[in-house]
PDB file of C-alpha atoms in Angstrom:
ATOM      1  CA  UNK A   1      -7.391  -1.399 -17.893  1.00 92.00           C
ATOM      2  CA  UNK A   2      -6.158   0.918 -15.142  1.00 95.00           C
ATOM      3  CA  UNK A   3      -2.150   1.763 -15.661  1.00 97.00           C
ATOM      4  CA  UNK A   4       0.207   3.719 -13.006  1.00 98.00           C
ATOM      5  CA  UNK A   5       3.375   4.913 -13.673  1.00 98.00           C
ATOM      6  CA  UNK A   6       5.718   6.488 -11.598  1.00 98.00           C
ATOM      7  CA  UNK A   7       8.428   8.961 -12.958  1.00 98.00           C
ATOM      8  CA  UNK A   8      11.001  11.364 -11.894  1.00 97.00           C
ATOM      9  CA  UNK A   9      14.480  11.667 -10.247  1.00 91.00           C
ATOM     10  CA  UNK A  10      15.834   8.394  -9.041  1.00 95.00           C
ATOM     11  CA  UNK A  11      18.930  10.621  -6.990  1.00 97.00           C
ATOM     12  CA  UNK A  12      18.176  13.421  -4.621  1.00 98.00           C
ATOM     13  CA  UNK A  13      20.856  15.405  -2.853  1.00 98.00           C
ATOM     14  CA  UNK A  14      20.514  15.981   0.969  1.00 98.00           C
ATOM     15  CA  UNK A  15      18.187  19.358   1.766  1.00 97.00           C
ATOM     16  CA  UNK A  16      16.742  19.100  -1.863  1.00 98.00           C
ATOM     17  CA  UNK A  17      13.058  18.163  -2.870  1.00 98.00           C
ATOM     18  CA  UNK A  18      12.067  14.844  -4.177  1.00 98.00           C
ATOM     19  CA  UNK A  19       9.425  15.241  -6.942  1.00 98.00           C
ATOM     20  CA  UNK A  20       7.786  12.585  -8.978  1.00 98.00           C
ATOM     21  CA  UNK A  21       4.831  12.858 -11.274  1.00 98.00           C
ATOM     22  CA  UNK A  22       2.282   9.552 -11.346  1.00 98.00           C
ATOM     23  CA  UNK A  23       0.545   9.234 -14.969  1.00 98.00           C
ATOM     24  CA  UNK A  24      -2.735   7.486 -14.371  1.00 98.00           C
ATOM     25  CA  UNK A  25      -4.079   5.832 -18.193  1.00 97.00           C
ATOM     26  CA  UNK A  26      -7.222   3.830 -18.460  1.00 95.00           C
ATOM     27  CA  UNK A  27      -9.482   6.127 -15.734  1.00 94.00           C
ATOM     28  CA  UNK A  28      -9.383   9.823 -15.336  1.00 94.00           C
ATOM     29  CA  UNK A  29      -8.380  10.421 -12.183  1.00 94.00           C
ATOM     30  CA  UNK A  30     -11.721  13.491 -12.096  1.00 91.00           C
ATOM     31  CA  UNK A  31     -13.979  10.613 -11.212  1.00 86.00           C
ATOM     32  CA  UNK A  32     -15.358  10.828  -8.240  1.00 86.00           C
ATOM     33  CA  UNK A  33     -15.200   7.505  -5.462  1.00 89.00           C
ATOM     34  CA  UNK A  34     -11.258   7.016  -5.340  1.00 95.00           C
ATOM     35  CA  UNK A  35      -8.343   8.698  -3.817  1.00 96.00           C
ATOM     36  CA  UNK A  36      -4.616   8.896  -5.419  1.00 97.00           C
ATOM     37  CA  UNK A  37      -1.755   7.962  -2.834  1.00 98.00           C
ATOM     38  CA  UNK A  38       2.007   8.090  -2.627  1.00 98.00           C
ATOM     39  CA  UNK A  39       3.093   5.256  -0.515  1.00 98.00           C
ATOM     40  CA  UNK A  40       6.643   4.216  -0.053  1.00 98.00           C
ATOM     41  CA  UNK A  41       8.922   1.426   1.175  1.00 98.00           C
ATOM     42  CA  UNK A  42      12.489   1.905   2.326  1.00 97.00           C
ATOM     43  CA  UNK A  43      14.759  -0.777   1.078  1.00 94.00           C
ATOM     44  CA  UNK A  44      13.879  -4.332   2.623  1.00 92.00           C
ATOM     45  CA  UNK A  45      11.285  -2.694   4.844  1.00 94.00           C
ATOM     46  CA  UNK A  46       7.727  -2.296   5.711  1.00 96.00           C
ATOM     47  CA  UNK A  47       5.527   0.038   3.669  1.00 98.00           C
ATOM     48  CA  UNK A  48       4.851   3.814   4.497  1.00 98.00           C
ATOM     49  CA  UNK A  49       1.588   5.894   3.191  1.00 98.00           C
ATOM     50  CA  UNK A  50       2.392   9.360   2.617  1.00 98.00           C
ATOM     51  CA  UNK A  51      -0.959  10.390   1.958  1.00 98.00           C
ATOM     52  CA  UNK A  52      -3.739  10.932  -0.986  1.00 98.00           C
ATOM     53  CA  UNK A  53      -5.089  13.684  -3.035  1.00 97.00           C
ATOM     54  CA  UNK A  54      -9.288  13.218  -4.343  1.00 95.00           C
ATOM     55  CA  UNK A  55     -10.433  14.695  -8.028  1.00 90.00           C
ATOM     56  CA  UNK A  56     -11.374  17.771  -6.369  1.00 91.00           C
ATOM     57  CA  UNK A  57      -7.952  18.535  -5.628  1.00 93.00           C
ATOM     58  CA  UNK A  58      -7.914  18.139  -1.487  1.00 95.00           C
ATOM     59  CA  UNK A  59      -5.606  16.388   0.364  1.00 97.00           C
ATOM     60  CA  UNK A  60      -4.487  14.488   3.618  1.00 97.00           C
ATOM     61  CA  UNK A  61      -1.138  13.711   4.714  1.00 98.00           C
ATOM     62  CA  UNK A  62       0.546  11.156   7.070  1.00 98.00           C
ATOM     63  CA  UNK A  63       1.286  13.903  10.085  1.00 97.00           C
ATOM     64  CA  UNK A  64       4.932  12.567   9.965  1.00 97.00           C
ATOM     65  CA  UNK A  65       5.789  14.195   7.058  1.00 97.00           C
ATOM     66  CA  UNK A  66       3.313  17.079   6.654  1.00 96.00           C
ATOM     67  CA  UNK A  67       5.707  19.711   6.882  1.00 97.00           C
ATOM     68  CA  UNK A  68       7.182  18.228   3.892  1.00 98.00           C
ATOM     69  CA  UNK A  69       4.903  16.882   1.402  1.00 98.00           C
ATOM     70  CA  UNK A  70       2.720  18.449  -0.809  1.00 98.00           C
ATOM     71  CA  UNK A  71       0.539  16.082  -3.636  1.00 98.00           C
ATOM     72  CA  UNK A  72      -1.152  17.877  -6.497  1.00 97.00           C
ATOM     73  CA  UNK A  73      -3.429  17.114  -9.466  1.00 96.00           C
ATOM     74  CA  UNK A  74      -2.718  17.659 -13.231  1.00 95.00           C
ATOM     75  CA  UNK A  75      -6.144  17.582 -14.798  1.00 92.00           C
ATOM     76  CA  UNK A  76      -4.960  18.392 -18.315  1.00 94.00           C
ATOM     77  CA  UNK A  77      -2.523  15.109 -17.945  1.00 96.00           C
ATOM     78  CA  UNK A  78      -4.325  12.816 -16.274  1.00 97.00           C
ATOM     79  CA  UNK A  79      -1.523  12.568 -13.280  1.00 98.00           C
ATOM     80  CA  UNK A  80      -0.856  13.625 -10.069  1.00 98.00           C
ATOM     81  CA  UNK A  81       2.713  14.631  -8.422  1.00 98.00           C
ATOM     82  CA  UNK A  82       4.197  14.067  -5.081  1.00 98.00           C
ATOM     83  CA  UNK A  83       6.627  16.630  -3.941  1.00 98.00           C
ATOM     84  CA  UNK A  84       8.719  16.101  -0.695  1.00 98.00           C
ATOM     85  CA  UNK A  85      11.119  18.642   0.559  1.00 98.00           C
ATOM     86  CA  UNK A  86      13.996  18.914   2.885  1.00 98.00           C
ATOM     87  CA  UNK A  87      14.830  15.265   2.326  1.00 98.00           C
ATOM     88  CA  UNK A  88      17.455  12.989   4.144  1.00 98.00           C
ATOM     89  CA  UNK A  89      18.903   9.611   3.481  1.00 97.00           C
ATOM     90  CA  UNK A  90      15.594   8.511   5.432  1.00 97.00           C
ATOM     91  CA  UNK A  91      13.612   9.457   2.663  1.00 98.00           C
ATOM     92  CA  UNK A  92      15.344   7.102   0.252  1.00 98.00           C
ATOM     93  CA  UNK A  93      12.565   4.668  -0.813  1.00 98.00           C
ATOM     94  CA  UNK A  94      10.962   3.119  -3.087  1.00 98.00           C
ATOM     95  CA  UNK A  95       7.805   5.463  -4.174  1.00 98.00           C
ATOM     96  CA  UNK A  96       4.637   3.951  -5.421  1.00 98.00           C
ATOM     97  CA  UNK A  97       1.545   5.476  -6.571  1.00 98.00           C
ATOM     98  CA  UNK A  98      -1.785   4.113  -6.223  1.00 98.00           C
ATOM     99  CA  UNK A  99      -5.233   4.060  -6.478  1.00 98.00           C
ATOM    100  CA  UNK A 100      -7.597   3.889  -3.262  1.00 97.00           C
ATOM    101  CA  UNK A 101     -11.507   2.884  -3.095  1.00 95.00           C
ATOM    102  CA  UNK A 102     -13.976   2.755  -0.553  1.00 91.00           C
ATOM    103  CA  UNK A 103     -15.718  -0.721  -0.159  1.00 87.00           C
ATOM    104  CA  UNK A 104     -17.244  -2.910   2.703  1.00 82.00           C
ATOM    105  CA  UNK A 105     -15.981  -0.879   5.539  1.00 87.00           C
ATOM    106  CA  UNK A 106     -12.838  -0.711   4.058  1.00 91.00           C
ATOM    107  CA  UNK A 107     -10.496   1.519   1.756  1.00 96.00           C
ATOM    108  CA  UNK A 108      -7.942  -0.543   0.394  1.00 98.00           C
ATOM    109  CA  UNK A 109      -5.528   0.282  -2.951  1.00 98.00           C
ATOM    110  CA  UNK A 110      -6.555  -1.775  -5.522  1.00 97.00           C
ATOM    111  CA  UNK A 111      -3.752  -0.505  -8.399  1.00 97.00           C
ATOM    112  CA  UNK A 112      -0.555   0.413  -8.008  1.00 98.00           C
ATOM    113  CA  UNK A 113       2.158   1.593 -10.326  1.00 98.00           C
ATOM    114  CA  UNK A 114       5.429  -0.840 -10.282  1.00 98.00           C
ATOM    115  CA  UNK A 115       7.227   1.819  -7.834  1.00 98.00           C
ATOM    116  CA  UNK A 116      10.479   3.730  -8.316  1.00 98.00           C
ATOM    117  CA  UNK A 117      13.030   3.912  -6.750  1.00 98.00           C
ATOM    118  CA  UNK A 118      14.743   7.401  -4.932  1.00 98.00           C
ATOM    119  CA  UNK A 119      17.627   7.547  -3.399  1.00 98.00           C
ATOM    120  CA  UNK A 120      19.218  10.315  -1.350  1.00 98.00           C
ATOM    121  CA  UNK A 121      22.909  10.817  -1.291  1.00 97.00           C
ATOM    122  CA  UNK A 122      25.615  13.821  -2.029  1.00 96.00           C
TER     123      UNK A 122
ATOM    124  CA  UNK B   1      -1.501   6.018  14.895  1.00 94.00           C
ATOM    125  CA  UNK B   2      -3.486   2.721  14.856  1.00 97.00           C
ATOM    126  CA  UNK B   3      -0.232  -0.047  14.949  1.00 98.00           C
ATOM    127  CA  UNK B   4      -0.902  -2.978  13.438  1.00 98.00           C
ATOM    128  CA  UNK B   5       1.548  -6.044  14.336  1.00 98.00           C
ATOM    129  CA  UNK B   6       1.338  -9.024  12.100  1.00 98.00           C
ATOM    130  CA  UNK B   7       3.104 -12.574  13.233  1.00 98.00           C
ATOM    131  CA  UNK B   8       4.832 -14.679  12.256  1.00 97.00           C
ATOM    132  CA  UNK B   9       7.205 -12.507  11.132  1.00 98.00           C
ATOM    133  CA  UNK B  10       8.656 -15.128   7.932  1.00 97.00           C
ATOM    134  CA  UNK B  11       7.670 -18.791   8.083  1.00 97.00           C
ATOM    135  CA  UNK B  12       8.508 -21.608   5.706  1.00 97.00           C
ATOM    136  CA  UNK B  13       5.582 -24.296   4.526  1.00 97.00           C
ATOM    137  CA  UNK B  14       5.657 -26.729   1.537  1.00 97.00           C
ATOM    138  CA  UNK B  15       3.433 -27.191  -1.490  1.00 98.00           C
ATOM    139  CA  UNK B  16      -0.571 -27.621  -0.440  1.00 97.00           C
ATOM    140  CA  UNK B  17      -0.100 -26.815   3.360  1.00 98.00           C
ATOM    141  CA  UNK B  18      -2.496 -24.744   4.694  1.00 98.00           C
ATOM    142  CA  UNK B  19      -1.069 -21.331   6.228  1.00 98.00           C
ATOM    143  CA  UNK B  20      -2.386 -18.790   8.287  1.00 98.00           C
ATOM    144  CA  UNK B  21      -1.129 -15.211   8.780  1.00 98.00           C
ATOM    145  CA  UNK B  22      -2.190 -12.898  11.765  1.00 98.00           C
ATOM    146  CA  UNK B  23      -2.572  -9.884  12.172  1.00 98.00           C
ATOM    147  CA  UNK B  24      -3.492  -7.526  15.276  1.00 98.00           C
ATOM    148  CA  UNK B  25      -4.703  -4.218  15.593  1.00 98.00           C
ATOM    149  CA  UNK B  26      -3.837  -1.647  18.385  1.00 98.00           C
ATOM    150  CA  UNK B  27      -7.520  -0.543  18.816  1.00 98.00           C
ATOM    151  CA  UNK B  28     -10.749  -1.587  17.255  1.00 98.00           C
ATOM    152  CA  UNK B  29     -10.715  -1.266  13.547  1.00 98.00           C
ATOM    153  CA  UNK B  30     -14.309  -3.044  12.868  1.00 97.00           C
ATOM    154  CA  UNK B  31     -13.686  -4.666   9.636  1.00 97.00           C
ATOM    155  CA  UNK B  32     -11.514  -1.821   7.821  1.00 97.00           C
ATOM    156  CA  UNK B  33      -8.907  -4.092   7.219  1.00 98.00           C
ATOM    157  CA  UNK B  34      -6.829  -5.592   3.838  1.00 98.00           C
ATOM    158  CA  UNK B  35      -4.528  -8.007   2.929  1.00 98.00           C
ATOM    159  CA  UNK B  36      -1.628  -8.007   0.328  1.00 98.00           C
ATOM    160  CA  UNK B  37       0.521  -9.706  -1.189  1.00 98.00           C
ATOM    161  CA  UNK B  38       4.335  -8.183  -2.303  1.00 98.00           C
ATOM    162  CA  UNK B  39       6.418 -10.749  -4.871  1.00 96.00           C
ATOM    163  CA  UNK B  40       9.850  -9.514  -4.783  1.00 93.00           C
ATOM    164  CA  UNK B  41      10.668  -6.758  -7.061  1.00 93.00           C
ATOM    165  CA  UNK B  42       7.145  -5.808  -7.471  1.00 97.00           C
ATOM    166  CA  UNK B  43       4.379  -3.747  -6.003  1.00 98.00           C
ATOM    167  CA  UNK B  44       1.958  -4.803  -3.295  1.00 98.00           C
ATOM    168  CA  UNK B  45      -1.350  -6.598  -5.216  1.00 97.00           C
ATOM    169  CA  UNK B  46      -4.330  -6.272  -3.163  1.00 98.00           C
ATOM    170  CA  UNK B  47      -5.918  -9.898  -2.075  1.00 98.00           C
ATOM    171  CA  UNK B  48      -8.597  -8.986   0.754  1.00 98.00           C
ATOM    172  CA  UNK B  49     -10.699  -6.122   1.601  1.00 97.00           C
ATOM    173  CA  UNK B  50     -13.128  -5.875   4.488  1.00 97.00           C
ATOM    174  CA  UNK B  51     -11.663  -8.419   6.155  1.00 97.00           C
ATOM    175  CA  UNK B  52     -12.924 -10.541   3.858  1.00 97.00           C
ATOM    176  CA  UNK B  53     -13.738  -9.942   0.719  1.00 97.00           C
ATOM    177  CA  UNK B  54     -12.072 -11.298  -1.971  1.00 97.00           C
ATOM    178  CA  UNK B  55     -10.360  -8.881  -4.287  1.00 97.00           C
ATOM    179  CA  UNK B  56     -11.679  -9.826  -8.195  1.00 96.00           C
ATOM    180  CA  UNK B  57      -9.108 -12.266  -9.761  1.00 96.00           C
ATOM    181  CA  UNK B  58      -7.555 -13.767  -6.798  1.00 98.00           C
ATOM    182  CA  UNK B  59      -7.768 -17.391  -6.077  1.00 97.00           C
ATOM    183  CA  UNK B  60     -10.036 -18.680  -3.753  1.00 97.00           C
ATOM    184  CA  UNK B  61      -7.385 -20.748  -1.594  1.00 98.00           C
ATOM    185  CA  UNK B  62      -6.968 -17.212  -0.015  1.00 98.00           C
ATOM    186  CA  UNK B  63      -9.609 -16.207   1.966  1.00 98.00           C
ATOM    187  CA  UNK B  64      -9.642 -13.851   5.258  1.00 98.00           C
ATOM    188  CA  UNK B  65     -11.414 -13.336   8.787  1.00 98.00           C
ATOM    189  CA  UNK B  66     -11.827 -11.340  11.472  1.00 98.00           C
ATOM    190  CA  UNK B  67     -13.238  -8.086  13.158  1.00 98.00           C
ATOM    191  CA  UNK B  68     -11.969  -5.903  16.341  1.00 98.00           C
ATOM    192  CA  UNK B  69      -8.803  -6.279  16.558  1.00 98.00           C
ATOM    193  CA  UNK B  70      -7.466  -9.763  15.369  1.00 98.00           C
ATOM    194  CA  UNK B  71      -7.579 -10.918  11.923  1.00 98.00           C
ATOM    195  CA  UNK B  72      -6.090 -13.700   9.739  1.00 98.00           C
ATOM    196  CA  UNK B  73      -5.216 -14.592   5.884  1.00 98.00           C
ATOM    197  CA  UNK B  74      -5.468 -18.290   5.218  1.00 98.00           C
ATOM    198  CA  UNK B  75      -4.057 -19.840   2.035  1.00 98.00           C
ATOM    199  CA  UNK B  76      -6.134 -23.077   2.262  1.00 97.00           C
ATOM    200  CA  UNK B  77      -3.356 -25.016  -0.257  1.00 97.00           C
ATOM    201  CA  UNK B  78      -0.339 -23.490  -0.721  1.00 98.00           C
ATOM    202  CA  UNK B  79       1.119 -22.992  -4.654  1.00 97.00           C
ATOM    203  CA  UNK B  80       4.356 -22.367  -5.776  1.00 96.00           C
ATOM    204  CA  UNK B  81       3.757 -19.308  -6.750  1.00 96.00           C
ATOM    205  CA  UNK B  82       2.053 -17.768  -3.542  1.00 97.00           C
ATOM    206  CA  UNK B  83       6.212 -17.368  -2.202  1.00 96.00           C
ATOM    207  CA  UNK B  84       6.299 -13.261  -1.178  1.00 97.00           C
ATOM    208  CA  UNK B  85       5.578 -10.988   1.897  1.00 98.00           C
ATOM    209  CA  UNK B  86       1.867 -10.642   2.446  1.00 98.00           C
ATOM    210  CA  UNK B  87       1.105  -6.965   4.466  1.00 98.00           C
ATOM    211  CA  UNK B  88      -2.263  -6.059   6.150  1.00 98.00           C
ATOM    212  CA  UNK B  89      -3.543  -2.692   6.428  1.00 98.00           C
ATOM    213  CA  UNK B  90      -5.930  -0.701   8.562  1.00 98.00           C
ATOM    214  CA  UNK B  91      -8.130   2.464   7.023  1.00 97.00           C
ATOM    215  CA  UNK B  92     -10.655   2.742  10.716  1.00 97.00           C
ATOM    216  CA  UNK B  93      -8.762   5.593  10.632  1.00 93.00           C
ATOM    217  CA  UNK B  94      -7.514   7.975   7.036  1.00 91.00           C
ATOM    218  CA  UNK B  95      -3.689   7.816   8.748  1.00 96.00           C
ATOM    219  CA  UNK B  96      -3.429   4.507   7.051  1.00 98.00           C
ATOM    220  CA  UNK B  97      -0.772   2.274   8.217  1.00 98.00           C
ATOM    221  CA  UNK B  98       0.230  -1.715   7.814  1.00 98.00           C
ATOM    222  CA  UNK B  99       1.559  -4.819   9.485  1.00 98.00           C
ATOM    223  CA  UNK B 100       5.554  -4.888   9.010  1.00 98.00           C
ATOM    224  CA  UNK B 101       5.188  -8.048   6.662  1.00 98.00           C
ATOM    225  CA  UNK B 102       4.798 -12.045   7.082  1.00 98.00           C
ATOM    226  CA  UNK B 103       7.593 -13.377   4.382  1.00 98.00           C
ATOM    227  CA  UNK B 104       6.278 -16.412   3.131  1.00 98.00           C
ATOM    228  CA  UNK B 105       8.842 -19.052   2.098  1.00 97.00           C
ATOM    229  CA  UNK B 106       8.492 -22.167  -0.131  1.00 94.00           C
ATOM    230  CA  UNK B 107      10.337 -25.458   1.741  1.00 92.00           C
TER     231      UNK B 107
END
């Protein structure tokens, strides 16, 4: 059974980098036909995709935060990382990982990790 | 950005009404659309796809229509444990974005 979990530092200071690794059990995240996302969700608010990162290592980001974000792959530990710089107290979120698939017109994230949360403060 | 604008916004409904959920796109999206449902203090779990396709394990009082740019989530018989905010999403286009949430109360 597919397993995400999300690790990393739950307390950023302003100007620093957010970085949290995703460790992806029960598929290898080489296969081909899914994408790995970041997606967060500010505190009693909607949900945000930050963008995804396929086996063969390329990426797409939400424009919004382009500048910011980079997502890489860790073949030899089955994970993938999410690293967001020059953060703000905007950025303080909960961050989930997930898997994406293409089906029936439609890509939709059918597993997600259970989300940590980051929060940005001096 | 595609903006997708779901309503009502929260709504309260008892044990084994039906319920419907809406959901509106800001251009045509075809049928690349999902539902989801959030239980609080836990990640989104993925209902719908395709408008309406029903994700693998999920009951069959939830089922889902619609193409262009209205869609809706029906819960045919409410349960108990269906209480949560349910989120559509659109992938027409890979800057993915969803609906701001429909929380779903239990009377």
């Amino acid at each position: 059974q597919l397993q995400l979990q999300e690790s990393g530092s739950g307390l950023v200071k302003p100007s620093q980098t957010l970085s949290l690794t995703c460790a992806v059990s029960g598929a290898s995240i080489l296969s081909g036909g899914y994408s790995w996302n970041w997606i967060r969700q500010p505190p009693g608010q909607g949900l945000e995709w930050i963008g995804y990162i396929f086996h063969t290592g390329s990426t797409y980001y939400n424009p919004s935060l382009r500048s910011r974000v980079a997502i890489s792959l860790d073949r030899s530990k089955n994970q993938f990382s999410l690293n967001l710089s020059s953060v703000t107290a905007a950025d303080t979120a909960v961050y989930y990982c997930a898997r994406a698939a293409e089906r029936v017109a439609a890509t939709s994230f059918d597993s997600w990790g259970q989300g940590t949360l980051v929060t940005v403060s001096s | 950005d595609i903006q997708m604008t779901q309503s009502p916004s929260s709504l309260s409904a008892s044990v084994g009404d039906r319920v419907t959920i809406t959901c509106r796109a800001s251009q045509s999206i075809g049928r690349s659309l999902s539902w989801y449902q959030q239980k609080p203090g836990e990640a989104p779990h993925l209902l719908i796809y395709g408008a309406s396709t029903v994700q693998s394990g999920v009951p069959s009082r939830f089922s889902g229509i619609g193409s262009g740019t209205e869609f809706t989530l029906t819960v045919s018989s409410l349960q108990a444990e269906d209480l949560g905010t349910y989120f559509c999403q659109q992938s027409y286009n890979t800057l993915y974005t969803f609906g701001q949430g429909t929380k779903l109360e239990i009377k």
